[in-house]
Short mmCIF file of C-alpha atoms and ligand atoms in Angstrom, two decimals:
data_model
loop_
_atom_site.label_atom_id
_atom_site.label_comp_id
_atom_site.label_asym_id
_atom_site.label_seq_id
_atom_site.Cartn_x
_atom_site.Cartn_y
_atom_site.Cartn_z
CA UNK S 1 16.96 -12.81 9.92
CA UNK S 2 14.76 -10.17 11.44
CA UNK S 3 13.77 -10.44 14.70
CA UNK S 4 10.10 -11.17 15.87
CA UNK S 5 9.78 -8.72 18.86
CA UNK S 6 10.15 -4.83 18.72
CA UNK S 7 12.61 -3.73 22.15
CA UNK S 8 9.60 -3.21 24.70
CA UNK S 9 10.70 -1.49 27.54
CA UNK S 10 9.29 -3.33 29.63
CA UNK S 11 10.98 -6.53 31.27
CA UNK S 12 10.61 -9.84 29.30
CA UNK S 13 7.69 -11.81 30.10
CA UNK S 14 7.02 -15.44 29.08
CA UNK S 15 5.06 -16.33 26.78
CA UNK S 16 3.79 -20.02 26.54
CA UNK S 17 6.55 -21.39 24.84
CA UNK S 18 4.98 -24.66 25.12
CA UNK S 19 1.76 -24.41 22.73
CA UNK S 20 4.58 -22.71 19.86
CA UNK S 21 7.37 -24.91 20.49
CA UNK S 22 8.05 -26.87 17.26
CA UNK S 23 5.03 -25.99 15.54
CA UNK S 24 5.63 -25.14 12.14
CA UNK S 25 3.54 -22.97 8.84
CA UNK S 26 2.72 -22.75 5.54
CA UNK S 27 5.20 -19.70 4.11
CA UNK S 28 6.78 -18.03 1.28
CA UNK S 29 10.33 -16.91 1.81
CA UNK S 30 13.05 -15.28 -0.11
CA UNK S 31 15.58 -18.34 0.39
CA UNK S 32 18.22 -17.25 -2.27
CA UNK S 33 19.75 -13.66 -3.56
CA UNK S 34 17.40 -14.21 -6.68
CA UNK S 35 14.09 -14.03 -7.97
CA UNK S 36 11.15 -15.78 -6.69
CA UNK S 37 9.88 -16.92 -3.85
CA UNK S 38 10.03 -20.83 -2.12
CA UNK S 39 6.97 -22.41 -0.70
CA UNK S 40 7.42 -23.95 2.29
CA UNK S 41 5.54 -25.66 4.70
CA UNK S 42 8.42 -26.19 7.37
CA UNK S 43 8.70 -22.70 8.89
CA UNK S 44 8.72 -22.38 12.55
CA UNK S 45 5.72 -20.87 13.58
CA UNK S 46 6.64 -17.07 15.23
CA UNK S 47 6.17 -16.66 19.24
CA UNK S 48 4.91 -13.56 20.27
CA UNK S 49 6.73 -11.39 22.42
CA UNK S 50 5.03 -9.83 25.25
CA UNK S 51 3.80 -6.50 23.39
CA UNK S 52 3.13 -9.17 20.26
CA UNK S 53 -0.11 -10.48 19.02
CA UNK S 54 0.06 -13.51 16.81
CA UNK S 55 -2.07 -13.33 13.72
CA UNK S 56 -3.42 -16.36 11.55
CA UNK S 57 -3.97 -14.85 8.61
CA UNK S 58 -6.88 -14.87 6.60
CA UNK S 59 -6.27 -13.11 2.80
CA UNK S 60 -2.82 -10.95 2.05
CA UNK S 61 -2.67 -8.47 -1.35
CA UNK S 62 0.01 -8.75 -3.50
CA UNK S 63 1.99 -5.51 -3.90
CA UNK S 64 4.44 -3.96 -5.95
CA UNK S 65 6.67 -3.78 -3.35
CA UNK S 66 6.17 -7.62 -3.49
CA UNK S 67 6.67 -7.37 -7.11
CA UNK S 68 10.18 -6.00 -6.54
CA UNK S 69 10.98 -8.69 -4.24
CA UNK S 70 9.82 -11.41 -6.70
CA UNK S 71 11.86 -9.89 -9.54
CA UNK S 72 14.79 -9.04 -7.22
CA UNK S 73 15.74 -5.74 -8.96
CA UNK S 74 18.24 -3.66 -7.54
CA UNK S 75 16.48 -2.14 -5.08
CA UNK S 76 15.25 -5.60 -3.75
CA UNK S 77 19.20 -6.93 -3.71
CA UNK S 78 19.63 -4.01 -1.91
CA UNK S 79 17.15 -3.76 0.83
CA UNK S 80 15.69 -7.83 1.67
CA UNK S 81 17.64 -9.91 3.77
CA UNK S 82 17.42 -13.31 2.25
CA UNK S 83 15.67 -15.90 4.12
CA UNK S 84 12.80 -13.27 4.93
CA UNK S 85 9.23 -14.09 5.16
CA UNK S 86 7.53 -11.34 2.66
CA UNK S 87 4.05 -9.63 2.08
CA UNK S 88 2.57 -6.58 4.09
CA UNK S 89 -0.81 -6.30 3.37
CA UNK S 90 -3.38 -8.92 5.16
CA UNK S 91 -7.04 -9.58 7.16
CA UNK S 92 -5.92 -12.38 9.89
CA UNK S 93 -7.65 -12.98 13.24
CA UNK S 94 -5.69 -12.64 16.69
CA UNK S 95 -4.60 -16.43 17.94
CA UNK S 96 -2.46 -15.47 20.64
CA UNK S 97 -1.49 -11.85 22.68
CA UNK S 98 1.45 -11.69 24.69
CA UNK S 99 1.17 -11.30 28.40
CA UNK S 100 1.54 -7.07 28.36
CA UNK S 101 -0.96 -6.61 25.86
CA UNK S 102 -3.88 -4.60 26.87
CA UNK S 103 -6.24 -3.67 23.82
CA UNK S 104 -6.28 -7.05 21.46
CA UNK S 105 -8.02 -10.37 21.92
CA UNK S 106 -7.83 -13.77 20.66
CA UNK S 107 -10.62 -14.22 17.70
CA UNK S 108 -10.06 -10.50 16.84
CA UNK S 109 -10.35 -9.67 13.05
CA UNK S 110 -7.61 -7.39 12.17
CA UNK S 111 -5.36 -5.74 9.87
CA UNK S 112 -1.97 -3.98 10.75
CA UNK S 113 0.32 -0.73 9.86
CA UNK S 114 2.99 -2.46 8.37
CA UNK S 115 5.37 0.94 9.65
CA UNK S 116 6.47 -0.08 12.78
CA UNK S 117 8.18 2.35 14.84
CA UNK S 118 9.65 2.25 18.24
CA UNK S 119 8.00 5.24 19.02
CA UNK S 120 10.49 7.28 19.78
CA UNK S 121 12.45 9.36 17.65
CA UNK S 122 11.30 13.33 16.88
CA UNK S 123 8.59 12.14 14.00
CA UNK S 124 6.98 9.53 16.39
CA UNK S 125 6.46 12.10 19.13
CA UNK S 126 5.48 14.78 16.84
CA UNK S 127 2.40 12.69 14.99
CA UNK S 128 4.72 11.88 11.80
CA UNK S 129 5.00 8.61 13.17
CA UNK S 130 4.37 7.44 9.47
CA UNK S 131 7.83 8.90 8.79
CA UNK S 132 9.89 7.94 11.62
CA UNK S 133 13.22 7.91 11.39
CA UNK S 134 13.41 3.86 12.79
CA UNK S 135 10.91 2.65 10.87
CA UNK S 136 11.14 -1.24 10.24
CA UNK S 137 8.60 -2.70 7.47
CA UNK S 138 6.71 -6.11 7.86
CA UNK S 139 7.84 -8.35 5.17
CA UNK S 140 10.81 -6.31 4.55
CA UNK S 141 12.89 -5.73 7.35
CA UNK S 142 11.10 -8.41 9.24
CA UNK S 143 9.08 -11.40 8.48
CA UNK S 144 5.85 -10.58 6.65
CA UNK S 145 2.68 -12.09 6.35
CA UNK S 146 2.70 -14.32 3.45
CA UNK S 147 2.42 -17.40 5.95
CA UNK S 148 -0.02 -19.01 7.88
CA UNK S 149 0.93 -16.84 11.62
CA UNK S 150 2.56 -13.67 11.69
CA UNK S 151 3.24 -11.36 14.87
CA UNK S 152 2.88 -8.00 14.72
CA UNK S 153 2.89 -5.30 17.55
CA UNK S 154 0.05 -4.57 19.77
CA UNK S 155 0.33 -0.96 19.02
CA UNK S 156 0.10 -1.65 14.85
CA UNK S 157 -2.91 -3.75 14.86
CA UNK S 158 -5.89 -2.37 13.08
CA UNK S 159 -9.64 -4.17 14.23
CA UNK S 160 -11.01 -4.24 11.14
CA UNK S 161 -15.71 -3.08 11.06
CA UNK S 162 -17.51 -6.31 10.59
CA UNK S 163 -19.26 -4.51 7.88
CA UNK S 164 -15.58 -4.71 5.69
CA UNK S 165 -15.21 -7.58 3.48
CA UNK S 166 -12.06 -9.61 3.77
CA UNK S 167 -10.82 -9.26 0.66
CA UNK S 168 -11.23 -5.63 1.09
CA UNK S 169 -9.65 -5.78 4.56
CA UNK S 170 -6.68 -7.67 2.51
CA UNK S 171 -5.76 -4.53 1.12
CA UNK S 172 -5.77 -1.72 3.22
CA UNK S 173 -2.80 -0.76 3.45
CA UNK S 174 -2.24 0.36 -0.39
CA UNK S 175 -6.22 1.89 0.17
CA UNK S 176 -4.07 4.05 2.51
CA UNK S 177 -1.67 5.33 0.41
CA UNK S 178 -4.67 6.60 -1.81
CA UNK S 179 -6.55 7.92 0.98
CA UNK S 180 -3.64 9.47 2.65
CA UNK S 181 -2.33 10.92 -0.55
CA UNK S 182 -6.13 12.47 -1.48
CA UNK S 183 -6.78 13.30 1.88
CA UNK S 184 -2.58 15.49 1.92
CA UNK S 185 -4.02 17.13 -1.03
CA UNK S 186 -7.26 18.41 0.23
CA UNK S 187 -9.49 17.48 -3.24
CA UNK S 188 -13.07 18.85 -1.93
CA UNK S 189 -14.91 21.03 -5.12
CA UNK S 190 -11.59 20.85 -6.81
CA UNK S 191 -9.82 19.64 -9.84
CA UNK S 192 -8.07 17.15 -10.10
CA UNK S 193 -5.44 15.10 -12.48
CA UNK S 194 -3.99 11.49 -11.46
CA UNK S 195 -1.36 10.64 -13.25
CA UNK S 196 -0.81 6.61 -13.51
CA UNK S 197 -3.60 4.42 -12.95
CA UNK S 198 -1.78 1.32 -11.14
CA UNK S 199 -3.57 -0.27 -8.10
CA UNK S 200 -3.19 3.07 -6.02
CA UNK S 201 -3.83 5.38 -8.60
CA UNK S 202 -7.34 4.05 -9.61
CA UNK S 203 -8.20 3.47 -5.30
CA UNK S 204 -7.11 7.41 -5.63
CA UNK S 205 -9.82 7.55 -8.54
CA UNK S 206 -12.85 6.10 -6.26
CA UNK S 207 -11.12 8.29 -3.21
CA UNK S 208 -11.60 11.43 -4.51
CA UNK S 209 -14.58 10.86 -5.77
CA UNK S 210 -15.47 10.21 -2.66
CA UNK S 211 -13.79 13.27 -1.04
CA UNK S 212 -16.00 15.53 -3.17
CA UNK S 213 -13.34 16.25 -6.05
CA UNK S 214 -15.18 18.13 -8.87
CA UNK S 215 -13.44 16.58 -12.51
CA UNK S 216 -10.88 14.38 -12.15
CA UNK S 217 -9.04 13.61 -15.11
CA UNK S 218 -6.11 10.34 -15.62
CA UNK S 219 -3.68 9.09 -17.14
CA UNK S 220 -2.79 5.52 -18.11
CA UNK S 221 -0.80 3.51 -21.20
CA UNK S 222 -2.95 1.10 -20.60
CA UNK S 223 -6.61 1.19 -22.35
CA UNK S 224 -8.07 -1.06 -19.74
CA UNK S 225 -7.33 1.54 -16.77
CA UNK S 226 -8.19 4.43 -18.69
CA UNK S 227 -11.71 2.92 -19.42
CA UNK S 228 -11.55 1.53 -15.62
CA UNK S 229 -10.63 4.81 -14.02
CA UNK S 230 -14.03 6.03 -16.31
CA UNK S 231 -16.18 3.27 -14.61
CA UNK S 232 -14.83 4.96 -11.25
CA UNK S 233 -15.64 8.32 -12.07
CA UNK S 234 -13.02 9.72 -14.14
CA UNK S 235 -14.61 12.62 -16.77
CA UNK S 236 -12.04 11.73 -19.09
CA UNK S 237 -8.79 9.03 -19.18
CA UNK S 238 -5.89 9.97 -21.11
CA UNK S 239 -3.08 8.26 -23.30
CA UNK S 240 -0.39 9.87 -21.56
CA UNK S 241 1.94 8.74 -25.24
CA UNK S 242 0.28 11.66 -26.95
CA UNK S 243 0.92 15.23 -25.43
CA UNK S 244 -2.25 16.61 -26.77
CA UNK S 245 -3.94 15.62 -23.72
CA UNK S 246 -2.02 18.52 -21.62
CA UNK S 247 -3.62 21.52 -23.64
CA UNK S 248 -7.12 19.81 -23.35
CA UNK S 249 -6.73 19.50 -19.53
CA UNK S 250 -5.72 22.86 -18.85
CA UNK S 251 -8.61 24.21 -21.61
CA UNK S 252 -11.11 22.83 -19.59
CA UNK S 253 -9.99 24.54 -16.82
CA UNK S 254 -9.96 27.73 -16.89
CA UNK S 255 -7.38 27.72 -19.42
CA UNK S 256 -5.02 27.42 -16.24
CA UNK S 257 -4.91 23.89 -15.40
CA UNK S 258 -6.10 21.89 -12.66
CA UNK S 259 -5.91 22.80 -8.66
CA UNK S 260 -4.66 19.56 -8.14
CA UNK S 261 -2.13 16.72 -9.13
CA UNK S 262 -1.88 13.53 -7.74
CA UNK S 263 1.47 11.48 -9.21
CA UNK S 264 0.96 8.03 -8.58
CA UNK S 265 3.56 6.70 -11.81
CA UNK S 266 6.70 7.18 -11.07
CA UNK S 267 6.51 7.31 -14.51
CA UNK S 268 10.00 9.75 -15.85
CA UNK S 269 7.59 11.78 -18.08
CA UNK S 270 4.66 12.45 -15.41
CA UNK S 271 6.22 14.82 -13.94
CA UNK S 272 5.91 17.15 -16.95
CA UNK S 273 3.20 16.56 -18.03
CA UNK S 274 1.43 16.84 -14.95
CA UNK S 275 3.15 19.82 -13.61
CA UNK S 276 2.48 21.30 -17.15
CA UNK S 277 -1.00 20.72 -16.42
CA UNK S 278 -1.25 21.96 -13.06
CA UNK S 279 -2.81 25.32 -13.16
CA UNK S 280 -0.11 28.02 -10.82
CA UNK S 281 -0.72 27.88 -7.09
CA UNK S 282 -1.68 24.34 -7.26
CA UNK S 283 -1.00 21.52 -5.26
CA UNK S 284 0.94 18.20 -6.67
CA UNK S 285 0.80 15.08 -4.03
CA UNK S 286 3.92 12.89 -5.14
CA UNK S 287 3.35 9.15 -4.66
CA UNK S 288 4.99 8.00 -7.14
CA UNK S 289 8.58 6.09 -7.24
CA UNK S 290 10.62 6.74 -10.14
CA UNK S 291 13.45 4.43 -10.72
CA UNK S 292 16.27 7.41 -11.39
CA UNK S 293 15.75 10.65 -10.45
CA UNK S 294 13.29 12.33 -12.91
CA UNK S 295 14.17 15.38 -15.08
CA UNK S 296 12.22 18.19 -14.54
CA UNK S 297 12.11 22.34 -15.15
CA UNK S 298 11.96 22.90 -10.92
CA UNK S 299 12.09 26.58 -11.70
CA UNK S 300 8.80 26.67 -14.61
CA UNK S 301 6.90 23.95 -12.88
CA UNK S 302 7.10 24.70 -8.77
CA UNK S 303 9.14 27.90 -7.98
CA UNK S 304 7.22 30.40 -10.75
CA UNK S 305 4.47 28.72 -10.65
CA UNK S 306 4.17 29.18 -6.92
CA UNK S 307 3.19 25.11 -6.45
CA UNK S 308 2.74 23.30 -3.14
CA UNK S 309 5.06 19.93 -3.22
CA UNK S 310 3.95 17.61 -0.75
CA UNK S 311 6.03 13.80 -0.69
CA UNK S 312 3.74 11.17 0.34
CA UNK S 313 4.87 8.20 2.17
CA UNK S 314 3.14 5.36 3.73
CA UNK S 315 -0.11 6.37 5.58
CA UNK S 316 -0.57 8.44 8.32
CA UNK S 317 -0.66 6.80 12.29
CA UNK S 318 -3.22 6.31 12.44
CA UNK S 319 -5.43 9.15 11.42
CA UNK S 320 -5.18 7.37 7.86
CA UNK S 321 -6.87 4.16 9.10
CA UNK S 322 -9.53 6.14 10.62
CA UNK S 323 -10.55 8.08 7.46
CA UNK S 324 -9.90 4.74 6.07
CA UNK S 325 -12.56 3.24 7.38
CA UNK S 326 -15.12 5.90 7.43
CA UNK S 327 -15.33 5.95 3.84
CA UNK S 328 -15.32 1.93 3.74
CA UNK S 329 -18.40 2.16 6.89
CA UNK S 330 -19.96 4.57 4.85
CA UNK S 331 -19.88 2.98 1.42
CA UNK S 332 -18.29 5.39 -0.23
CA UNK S 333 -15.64 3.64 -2.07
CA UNK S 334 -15.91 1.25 -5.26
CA UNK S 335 -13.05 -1.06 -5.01
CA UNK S 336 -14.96 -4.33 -6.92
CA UNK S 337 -13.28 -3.79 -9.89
CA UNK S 338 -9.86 -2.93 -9.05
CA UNK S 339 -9.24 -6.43 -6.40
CA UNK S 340 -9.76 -8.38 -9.87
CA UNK S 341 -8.47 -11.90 -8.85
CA UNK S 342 -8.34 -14.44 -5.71
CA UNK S 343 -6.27 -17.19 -5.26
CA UNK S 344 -5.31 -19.89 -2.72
CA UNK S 345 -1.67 -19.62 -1.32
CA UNK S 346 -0.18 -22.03 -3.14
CA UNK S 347 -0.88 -20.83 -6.34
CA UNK S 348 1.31 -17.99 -5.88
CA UNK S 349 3.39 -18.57 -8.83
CA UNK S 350 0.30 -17.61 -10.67
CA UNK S 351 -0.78 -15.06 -8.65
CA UNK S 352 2.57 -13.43 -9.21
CA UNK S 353 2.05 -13.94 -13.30
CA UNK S 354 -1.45 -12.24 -13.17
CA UNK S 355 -0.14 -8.94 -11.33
CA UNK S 356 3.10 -9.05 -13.53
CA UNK S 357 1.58 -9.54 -16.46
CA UNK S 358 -1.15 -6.72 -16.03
CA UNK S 359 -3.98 -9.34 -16.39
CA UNK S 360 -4.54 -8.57 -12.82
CA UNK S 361 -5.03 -5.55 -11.03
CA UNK S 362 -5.11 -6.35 -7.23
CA UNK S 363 -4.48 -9.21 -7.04
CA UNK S 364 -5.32 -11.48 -3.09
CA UNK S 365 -3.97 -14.77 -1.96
CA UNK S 366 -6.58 -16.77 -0.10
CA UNK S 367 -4.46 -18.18 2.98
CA UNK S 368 -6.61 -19.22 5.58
CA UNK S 369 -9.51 -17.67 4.38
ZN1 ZN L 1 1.81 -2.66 -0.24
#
């Protein structure tokens, strides 16, 4: 079982145990080395430690992360200790701050970086904090936030504008893997091709857009993203099944192929294609998680063609949040269409079916909302 607290340095300090003694939540926990998730409605309720806030939470996004969790793949077996509270991405407000907090207040709105860090290591100190060498993740090295409370610390809580919806509050943490991703790759009066058109990939869609990319161009088996990825301001969405689509991308440009790829699939073959399509001295952003290591011509598609690699992990902390919510503020972003459906906690099961099935795209459980 994860622990609650992250080691502050300073000395303990009490926190009213009385108020959280015995009280219990609403949760859904990994009980067994299977798939699923159990409802339950007996957890303890988590007790802030002193650099804690304790969050009742409002909405949480289901992710694919969750997705693995539910399925219990091999990665999931791997990685979750059973009896875990999952989820990651929420909009709560602040019920309770522990007695060394400095910046958050009860009745706060927030959201959180899920990344938390002790701060310490060469990455923290060095603003890479996003790829910190200690990094423990909410719901899944510690309990999550698919539950009534969570605690999270201090330092990781995002306030969220008053002018951000909820539901889009819900998910900003995979909004920051697109923005952080778009924003790695620098997209301003520049081509652009996104290959896979999942939940990130079509935020990276309305992103760039926003970021002043000139075309952008995607990829997606599935017709319903490509003509999605359209609505958001794709010029053209590709079947990435048929090959053709490589020779038209890089004929519209130049003949040479676009400045920019954004892999957001994972998908074995992406990395082909979209490397074949990236014109030479481009820039590829790699989101994407493939499930073996992908095959791919390293010497035709990076070192010849003199292409800029960047990995992308997580978002950064917290200059990520910041652009984040500039573009949110500003209404730049079109994200109606991709949180599809809503519903209450426990209907999970369902919930679960719609993302897995592909009915749903983003798909937000209503906890206390
Ligand atoms: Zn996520």
């Amino acid at each position: 079982m994860p622990t609650t607290t992250t080691a502050p340095s300073t000395s303990p300090v009490a926190v009213d145990a009385t108020t959280s003694k015995a009280q219990t939540m609403r949760a859904l926990v990994k009980h067994h080395a299977g798939p699923e998730l159990q409802f339950t409605a007996d957890r303890p309720r988590p007790v802030p430690g002193p650099r804690d806030v304790l969050i009742k939470i409002s909405k949480a996004g289901i992710c694919g992360t969750d997705r693995h969790i539910w399925e219990w793949d091999a990665w999931a077996a791997s990685r979750i200790p059973v009896g875990i509270v999952t989820g990651h991405e929420f909009v709560g407000v602040i019920e309770q701050v522990g007695a060394a907090v400095t910046r958050c207040r009860p009745g706060q709105r927030v959201s959180a970086e899920g990344h938390i860090t002790a701060g310490v290591d060469f990455n923290s100190r060095t603003g890479n904090a996003h790829i910190a060498s200690d990094t423990r993740i909410l719901g899944i090295d510690r309990d999550g936030i698919f539950a009534d409370y969570a605690v999270v610390p201090e330092e990781n809580v995002w306030p969220v504008h008053p002018s951000i919806p909820d539901r889009v509050a819900a998910v900003m943490d995979p909004l920051g893997n697109a923005v952080h991703t778009v924003m790695a790759a620098g997209v301003s009066a520049k081509s652009v091709l996104i290959t896979g058109t999942g939940i990130i990939g079509l935020m990276a869609v309305t992103v760039a857009k926003a970021a002043g990319a000139g075309r952008i161009f995607t990829t997606d088996m599935d017709p319903r993203r490509r003509e999605l990825s359209r609505k958001l301001g794709a010029v053209e969405a590709f079947d990435p099944r048929d090959d053709s689509f490589i020779s038209t991308v890089r004929k519209a440009c130049r003949n040479e192929g676009v400045d920019v790829l954004l892999e957001m699939s994972g998908a074995p073959q992406a990395y082909d294609q979209g490397f074949s399509c990236l014109r030479s001295g481009g820039i590829a952003a790699l989101l994407g998680i493939p499930s073996k290591p992908p095959t791919f011509n390293i010497t035709q598609h990076v070192v010849f063609k003199g292409a800029t690699v960047l990995g992308i992990n997580g978002r950064k902390m917290f200059e990520t949040w910041y652009q984040m919510e500039e573009l949110l503020v500003g209404g730049r972003l079109e994200l109606d269409d991709i949180i599809t459906h809503e519903f209450p906690l426990e209907q999970f099961r369902k919930g679960f079916e719609t993302m897995i099935s592909g009915e749903g795209i983003k798909v937000v459980l209503d906890i206390n909302g």
